[in-house]
mmCIF file of C-alpha atoms in Angstrom:
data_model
loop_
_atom_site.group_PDB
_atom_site.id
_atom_site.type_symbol
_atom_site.label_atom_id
_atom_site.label_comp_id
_atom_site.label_asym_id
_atom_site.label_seq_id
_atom_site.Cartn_x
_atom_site.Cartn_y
_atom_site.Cartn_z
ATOM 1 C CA UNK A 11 10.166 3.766 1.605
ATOM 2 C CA UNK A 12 12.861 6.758 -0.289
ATOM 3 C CA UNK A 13 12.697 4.453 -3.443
ATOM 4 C CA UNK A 14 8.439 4.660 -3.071
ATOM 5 C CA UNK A 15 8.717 8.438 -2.474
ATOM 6 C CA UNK A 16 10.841 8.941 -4.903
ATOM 7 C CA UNK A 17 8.248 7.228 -7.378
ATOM 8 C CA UNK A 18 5.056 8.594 -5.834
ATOM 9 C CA UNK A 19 6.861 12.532 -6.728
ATOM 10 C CA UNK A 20 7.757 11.049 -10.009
ATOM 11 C CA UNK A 21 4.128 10.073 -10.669
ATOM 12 C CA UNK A 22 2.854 13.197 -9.872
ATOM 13 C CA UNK A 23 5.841 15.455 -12.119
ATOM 14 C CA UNK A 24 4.153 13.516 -15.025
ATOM 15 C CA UNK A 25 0.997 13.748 -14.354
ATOM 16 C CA UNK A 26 1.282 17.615 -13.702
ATOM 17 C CA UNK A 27 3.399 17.287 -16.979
ATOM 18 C CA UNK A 28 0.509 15.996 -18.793
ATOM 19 C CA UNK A 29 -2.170 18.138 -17.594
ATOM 20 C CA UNK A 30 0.437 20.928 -18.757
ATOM 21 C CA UNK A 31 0.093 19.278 -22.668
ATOM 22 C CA UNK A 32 -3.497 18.807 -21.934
ATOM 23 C CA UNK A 33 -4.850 22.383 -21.138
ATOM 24 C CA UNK A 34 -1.947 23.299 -23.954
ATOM 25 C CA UNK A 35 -3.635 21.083 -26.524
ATOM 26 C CA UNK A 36 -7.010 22.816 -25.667
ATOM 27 C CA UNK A 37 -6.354 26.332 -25.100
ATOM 28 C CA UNK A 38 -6.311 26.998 -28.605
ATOM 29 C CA UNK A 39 -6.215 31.445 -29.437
ATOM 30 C CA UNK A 40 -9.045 32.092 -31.073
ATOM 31 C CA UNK A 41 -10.491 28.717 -31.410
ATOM 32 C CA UNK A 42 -14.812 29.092 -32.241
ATOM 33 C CA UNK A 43 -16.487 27.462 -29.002
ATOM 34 C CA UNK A 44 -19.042 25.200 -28.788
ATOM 35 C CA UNK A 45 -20.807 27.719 -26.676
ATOM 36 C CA UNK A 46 -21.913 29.521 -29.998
ATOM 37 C CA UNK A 47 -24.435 26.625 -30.469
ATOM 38 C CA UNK A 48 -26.394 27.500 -27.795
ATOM 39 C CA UNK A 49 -26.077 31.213 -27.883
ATOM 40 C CA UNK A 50 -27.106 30.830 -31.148
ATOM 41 C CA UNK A 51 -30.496 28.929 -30.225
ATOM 42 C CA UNK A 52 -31.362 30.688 -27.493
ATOM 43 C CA UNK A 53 -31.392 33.662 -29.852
ATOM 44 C CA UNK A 54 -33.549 31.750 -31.883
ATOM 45 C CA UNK A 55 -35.822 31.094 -28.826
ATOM 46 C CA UNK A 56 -36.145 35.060 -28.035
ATOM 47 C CA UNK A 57 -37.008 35.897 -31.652
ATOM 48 C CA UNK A 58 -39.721 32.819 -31.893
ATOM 49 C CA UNK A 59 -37.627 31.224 -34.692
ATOM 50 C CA UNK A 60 -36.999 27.038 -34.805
ATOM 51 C CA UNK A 61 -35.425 25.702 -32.798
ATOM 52 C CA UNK A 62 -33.865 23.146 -34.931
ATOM 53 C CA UNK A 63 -32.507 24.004 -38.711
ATOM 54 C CA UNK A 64 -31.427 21.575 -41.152
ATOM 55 C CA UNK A 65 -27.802 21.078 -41.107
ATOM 56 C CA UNK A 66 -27.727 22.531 -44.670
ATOM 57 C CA UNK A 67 -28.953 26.114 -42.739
ATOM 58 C CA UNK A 68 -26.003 26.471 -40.385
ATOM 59 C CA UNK A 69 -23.193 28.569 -41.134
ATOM 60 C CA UNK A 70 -20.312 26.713 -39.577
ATOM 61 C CA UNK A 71 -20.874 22.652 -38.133
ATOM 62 C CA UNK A 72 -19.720 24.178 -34.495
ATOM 63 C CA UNK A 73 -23.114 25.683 -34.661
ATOM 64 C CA UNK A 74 -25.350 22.754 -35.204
ATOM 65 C CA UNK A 75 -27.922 22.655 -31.664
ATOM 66 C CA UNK A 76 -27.896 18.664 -30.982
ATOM 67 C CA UNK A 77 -29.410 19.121 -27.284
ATOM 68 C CA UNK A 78 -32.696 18.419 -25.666
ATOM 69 C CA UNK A 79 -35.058 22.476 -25.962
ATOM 70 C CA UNK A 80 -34.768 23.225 -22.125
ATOM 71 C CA UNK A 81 -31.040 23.942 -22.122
ATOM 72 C CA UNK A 82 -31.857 26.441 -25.044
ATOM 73 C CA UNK A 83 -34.417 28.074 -22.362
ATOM 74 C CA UNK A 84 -31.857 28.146 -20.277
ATOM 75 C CA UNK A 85 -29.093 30.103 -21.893
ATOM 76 C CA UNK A 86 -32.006 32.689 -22.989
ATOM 77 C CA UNK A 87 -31.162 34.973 -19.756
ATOM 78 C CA UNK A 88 -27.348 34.906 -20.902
ATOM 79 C CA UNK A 89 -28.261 36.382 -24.390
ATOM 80 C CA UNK A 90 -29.320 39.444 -22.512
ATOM 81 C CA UNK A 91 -25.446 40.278 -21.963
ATOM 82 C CA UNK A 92 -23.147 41.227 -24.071
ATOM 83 C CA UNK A 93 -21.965 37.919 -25.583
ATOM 84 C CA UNK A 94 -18.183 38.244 -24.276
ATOM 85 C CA UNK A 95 -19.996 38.671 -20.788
ATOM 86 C CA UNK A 96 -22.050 35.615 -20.952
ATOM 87 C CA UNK A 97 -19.208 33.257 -21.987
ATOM 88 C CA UNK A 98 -17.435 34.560 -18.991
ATOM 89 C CA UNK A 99 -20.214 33.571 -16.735
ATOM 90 C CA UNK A 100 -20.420 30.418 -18.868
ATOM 91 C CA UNK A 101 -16.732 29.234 -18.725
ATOM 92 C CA UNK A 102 -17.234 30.032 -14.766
ATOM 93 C CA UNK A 103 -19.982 27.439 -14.681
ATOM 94 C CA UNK A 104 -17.813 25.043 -16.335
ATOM 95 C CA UNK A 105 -15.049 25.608 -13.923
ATOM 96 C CA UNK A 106 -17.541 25.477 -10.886
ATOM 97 C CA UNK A 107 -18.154 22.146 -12.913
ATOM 98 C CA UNK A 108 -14.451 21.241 -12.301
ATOM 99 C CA UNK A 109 -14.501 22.014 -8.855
ATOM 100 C CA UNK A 110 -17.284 19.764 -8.206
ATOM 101 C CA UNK A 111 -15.638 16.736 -10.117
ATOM 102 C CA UNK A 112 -12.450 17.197 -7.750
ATOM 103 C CA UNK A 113 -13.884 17.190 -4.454
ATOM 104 C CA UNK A 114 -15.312 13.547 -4.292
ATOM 105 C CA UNK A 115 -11.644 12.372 -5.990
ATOM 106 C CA UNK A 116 -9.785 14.598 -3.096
ATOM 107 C CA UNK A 117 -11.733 13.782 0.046
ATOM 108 C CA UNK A 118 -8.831 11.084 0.306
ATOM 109 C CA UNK A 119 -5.928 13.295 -0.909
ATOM 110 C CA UNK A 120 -3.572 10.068 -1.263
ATOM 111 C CA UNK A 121 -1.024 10.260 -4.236
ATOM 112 C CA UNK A 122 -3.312 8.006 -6.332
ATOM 113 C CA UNK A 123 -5.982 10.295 -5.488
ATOM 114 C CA UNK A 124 -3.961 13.422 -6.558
ATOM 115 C CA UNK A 125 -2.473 12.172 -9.671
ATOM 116 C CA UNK A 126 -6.347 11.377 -11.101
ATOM 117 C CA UNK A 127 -7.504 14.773 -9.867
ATOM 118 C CA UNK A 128 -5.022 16.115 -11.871
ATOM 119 C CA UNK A 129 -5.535 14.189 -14.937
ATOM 120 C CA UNK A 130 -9.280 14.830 -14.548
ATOM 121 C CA UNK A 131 -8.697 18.521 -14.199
ATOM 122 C CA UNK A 132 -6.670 19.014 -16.968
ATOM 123 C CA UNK A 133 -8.929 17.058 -19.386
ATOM 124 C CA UNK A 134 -12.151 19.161 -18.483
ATOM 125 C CA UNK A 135 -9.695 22.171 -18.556
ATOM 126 C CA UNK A 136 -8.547 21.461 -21.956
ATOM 127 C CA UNK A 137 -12.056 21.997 -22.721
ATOM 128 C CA UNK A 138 -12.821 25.610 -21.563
ATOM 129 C CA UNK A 139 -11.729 27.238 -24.606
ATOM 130 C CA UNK A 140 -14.035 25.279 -26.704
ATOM 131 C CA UNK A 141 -16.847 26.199 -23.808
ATOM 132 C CA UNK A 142 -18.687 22.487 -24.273
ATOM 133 C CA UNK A 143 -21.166 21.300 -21.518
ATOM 134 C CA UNK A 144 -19.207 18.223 -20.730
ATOM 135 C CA UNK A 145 -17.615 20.066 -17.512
ATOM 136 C CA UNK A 146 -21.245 21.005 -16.142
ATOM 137 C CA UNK A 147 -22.410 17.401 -16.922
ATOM 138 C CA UNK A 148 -19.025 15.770 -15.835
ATOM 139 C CA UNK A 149 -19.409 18.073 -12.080
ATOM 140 C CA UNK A 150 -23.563 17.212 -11.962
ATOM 141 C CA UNK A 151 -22.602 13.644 -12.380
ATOM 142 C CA UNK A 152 -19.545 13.613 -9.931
ATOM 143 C CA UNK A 153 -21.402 15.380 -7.083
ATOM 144 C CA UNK A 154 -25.373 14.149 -7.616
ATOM 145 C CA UNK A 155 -24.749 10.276 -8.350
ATOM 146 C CA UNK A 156 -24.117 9.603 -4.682
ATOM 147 C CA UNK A 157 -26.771 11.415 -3.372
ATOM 148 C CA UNK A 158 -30.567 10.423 -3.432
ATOM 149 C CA UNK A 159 -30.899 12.979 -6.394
ATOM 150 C CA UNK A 160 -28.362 10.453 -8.028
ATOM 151 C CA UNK A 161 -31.369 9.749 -10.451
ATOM 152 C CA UNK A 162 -32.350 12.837 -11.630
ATOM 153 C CA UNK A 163 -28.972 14.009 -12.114
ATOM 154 C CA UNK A 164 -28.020 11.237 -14.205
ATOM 155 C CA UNK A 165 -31.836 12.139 -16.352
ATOM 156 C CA UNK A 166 -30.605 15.509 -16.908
ATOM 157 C CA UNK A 167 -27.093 14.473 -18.171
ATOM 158 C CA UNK A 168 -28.637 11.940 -20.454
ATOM 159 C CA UNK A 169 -31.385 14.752 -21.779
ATOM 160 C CA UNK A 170 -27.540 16.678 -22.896
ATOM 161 C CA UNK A 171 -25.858 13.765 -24.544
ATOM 162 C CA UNK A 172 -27.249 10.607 -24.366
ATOM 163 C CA UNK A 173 -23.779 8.480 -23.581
ATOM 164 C CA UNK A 174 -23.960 9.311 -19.960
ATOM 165 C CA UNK A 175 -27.227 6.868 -19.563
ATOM 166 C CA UNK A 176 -24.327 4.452 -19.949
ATOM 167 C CA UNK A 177 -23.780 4.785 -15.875
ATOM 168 C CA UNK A 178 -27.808 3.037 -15.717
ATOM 169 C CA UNK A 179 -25.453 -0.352 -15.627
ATOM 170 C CA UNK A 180 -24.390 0.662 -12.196
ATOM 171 C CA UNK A 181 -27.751 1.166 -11.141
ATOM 172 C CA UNK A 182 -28.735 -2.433 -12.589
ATOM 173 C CA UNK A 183 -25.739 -4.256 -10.868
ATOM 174 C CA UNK A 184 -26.871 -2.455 -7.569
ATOM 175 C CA UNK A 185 -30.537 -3.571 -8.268
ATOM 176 C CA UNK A 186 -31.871 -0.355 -8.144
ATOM 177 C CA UNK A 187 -34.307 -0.613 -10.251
ATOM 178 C CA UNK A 188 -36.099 2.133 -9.098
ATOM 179 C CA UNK A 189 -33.557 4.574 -9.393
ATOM 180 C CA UNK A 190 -32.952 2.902 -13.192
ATOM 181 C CA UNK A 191 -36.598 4.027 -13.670
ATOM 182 C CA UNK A 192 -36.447 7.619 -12.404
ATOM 183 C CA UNK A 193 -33.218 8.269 -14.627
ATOM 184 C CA UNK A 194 -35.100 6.551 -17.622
ATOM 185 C CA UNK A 195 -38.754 9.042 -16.996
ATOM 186 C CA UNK A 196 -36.430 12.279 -16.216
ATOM 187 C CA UNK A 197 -34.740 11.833 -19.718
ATOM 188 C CA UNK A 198 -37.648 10.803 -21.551
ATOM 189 C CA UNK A 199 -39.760 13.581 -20.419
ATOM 190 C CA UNK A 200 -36.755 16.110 -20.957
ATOM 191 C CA UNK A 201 -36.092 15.167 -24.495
ATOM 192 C CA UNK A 202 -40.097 14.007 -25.318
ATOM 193 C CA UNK A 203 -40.278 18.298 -24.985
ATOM 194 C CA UNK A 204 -38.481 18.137 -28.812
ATOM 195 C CA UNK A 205 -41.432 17.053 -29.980
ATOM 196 C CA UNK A 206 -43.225 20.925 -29.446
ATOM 197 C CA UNK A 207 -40.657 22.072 -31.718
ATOM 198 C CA UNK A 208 -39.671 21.283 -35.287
ATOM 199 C CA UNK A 209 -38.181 18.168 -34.437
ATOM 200 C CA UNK A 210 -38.173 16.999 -37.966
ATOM 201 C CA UNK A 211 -35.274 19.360 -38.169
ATOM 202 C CA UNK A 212 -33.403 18.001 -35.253
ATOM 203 C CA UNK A 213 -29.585 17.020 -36.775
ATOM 204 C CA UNK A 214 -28.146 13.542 -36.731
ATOM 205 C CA UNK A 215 -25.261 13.948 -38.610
ATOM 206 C CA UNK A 216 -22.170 13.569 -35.746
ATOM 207 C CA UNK A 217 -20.020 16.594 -35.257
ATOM 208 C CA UNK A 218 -16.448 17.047 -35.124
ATOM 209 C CA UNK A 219 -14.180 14.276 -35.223
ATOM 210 C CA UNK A 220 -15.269 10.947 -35.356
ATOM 211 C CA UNK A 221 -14.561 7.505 -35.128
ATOM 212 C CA UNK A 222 -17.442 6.250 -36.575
ATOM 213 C CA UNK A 223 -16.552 7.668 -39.977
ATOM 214 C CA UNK A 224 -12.835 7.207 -39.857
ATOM 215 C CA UNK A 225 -12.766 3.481 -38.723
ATOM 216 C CA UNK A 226 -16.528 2.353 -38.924
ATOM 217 C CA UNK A 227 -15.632 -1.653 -38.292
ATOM 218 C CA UNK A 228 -13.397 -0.383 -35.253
ATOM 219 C CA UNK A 229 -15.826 1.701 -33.360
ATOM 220 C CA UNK A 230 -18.229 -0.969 -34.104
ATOM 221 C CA UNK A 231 -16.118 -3.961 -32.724
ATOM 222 C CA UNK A 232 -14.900 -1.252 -30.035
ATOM 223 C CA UNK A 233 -18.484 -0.657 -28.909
ATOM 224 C CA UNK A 234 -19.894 -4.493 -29.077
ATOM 225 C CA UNK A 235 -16.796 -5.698 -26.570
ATOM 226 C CA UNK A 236 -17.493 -2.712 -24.384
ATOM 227 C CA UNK A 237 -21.036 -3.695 -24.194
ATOM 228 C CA UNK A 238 -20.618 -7.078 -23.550
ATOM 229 C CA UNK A 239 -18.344 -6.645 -21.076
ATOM 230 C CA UNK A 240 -20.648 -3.782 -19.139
ATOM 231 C CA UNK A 241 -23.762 -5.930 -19.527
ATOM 232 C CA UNK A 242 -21.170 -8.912 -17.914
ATOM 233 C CA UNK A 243 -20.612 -6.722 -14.612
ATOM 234 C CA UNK A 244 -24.225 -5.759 -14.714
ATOM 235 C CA UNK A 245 -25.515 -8.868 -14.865
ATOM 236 C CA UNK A 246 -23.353 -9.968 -12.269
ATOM 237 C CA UNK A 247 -23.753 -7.223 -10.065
ATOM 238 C CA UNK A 248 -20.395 -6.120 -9.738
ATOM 239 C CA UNK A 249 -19.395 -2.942 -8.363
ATOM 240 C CA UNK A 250 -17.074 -2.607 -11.078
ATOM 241 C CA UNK A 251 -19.898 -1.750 -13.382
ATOM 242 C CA UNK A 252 -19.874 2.025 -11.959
ATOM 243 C CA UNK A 253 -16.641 2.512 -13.214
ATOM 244 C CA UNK A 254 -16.869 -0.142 -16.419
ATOM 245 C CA UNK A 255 -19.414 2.235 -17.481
ATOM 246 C CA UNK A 256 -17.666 5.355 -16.869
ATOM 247 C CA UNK A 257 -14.928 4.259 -18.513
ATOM 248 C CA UNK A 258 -17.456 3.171 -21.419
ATOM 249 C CA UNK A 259 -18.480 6.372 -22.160
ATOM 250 C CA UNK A 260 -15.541 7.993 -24.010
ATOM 251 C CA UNK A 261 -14.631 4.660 -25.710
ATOM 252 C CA UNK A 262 -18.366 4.179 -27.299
ATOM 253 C CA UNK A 263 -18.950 7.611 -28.392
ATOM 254 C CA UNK A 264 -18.533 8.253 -32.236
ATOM 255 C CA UNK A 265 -17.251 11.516 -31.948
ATOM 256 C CA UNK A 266 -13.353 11.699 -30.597
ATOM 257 C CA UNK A 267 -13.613 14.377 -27.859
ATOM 258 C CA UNK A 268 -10.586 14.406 -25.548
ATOM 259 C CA UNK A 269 -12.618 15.853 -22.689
ATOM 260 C CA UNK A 270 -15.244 12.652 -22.296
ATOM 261 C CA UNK A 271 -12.570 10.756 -20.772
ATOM 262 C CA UNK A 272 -12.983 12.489 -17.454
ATOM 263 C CA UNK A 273 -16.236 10.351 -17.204
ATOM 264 C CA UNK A 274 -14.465 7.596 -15.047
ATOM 265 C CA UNK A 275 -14.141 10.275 -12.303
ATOM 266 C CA UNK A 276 -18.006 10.368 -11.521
ATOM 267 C CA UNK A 277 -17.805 7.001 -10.334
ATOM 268 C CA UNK A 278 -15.515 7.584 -7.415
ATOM 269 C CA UNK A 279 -18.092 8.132 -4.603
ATOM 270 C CA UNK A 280 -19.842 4.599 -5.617
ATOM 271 C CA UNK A 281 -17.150 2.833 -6.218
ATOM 272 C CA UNK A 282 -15.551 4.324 -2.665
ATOM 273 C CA UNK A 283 -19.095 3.202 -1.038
ATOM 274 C CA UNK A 284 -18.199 -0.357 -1.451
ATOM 275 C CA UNK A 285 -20.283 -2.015 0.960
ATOM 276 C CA UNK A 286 -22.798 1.036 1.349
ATOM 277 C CA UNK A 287 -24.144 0.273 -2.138
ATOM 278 C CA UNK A 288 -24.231 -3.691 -1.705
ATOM 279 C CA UNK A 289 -26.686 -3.119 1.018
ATOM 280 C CA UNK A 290 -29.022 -1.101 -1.563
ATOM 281 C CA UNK A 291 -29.063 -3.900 -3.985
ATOM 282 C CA UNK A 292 -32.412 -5.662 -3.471
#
């Protein structure tokens, strides 16, 4: 029992070690957030310009709008601060967004429990400086999925960035088809509003980073296997496919962005339901 002490206090010294180098690695002075993208086109919203400009039109590739027009809409009441202001009350969304991810992942506060809230926290962290939705979506996912608003939750992350509709394989190995449907219309109708706007416009080049166009033939063989192997679980209905798919997410993305590897984390409350979520599947 000392000796597994011992190692359970080691565990969590490097995990609250690596969170340290995490939120270090992030918290870069002066760094140019993400948020600017969507100051930037909810400005363009108040002043009835597009929505959408070709890449060619933006000053700096940080503020290239990839996202479905409603979260524009939404940021419109936060251009009426001064801009410092509103990425205050921003970054204190994304750290509500934190919060949220936590408290499924600490409702049993055993050492395993601890160390992956801490790894979690210091990835989404790591990403405040930058000011990038993923928090917000990462905390929507964490606390909706297990409710019966599971659905539309997961519709409104995919209508942000489309990787998160990865999690639909949980939904299929629970035979929820249903619910699979529901996620599928709440996108759909979210991002079928692009096509009011100049959608012509809309940017497809990837941003930052990525994978895709540093090692091409590895993200592809990279994103085959993990495809394979999700549609495996799915198809078997395995209740592995929650987290599978989670874990999916960060790995099949082009773009290299540290913070979509706190994905995993929203599939604690199914993959705690266990035999909750067999029930549901036919």
């Amino acid at each position: 029992m000392k000796a597994e002490s011992v190692a359970r206090r080691l565990a969590l010294v490097i995990a609250t070690f690596g969170v340290v180098l995490l939120i270090g690695a992030g918290w870069t002075p002066h760094v140019k957030p993400d948020a600017d993208a969507y100051w930037l086109a909810a400005l363009r919203l108040r002043e009835g310009q597009p929505l959408y400009l070709p890449v060619s039109a933006y000053a700096d590739e940080i503020d290239i709008y990839r996202y479905a027009p409603w979260f524009a809409y939404g940021w419109v009441p936060l251009t009426y601060l001064p801009q410092e202001v509103a990425y205050t009350v921003w970054r204190g969304l994304l750290a509500a967004g934190i919060v949220a991810t936590l408290i499924p992942i600490l409702r049993r506060p055993t050492p395993a429990a601890l160390i992956l809230a801490l790894l979690t926290g210091g990835l989404l962290a790591s990403n405040l400086p930058a000011a990038n939705v993923t928090a917000l979506i990462v905390g929507l996912l964490a606390v909706g999925l297990p409710t019966r608003l599971g659905p539309v939750a997961l519709g409104v992350a995919g209508s942000l960035k489309i990787f998160p509709l990865l999690l639909l394989a949980g939904y299929v190995a629970e035979r929820r088809w249903r619910d699979a449907a529901i996620t599928l219309l709440v996108a759909s109708f979210l991002w079928l509003h692009l096509l009011l706007f100049d959608w012509q416009a809309y940017p497809t080049s990837l941003g930052g980073v990525a994978l895709y166009s540093v090692a091409p033939l590895i993200w592809v063989a990279v994103a085959l296997a993990g495809m394979v192997i999700l549609g495996g679980l799915a198809w078997r209905g395995s209740r592995w496919s929650w987290l599978a798919a989670g874990a999916a997410i960060p790995l099949l993305v082009p773009r290299i962005w540290l913070p979509d590897a706190s994905y995993p984390a929203t599939t604690v409350a199914q993959l705690g339901a266990g035999g909750e979520t067999s029930g549901r599947r036919r």
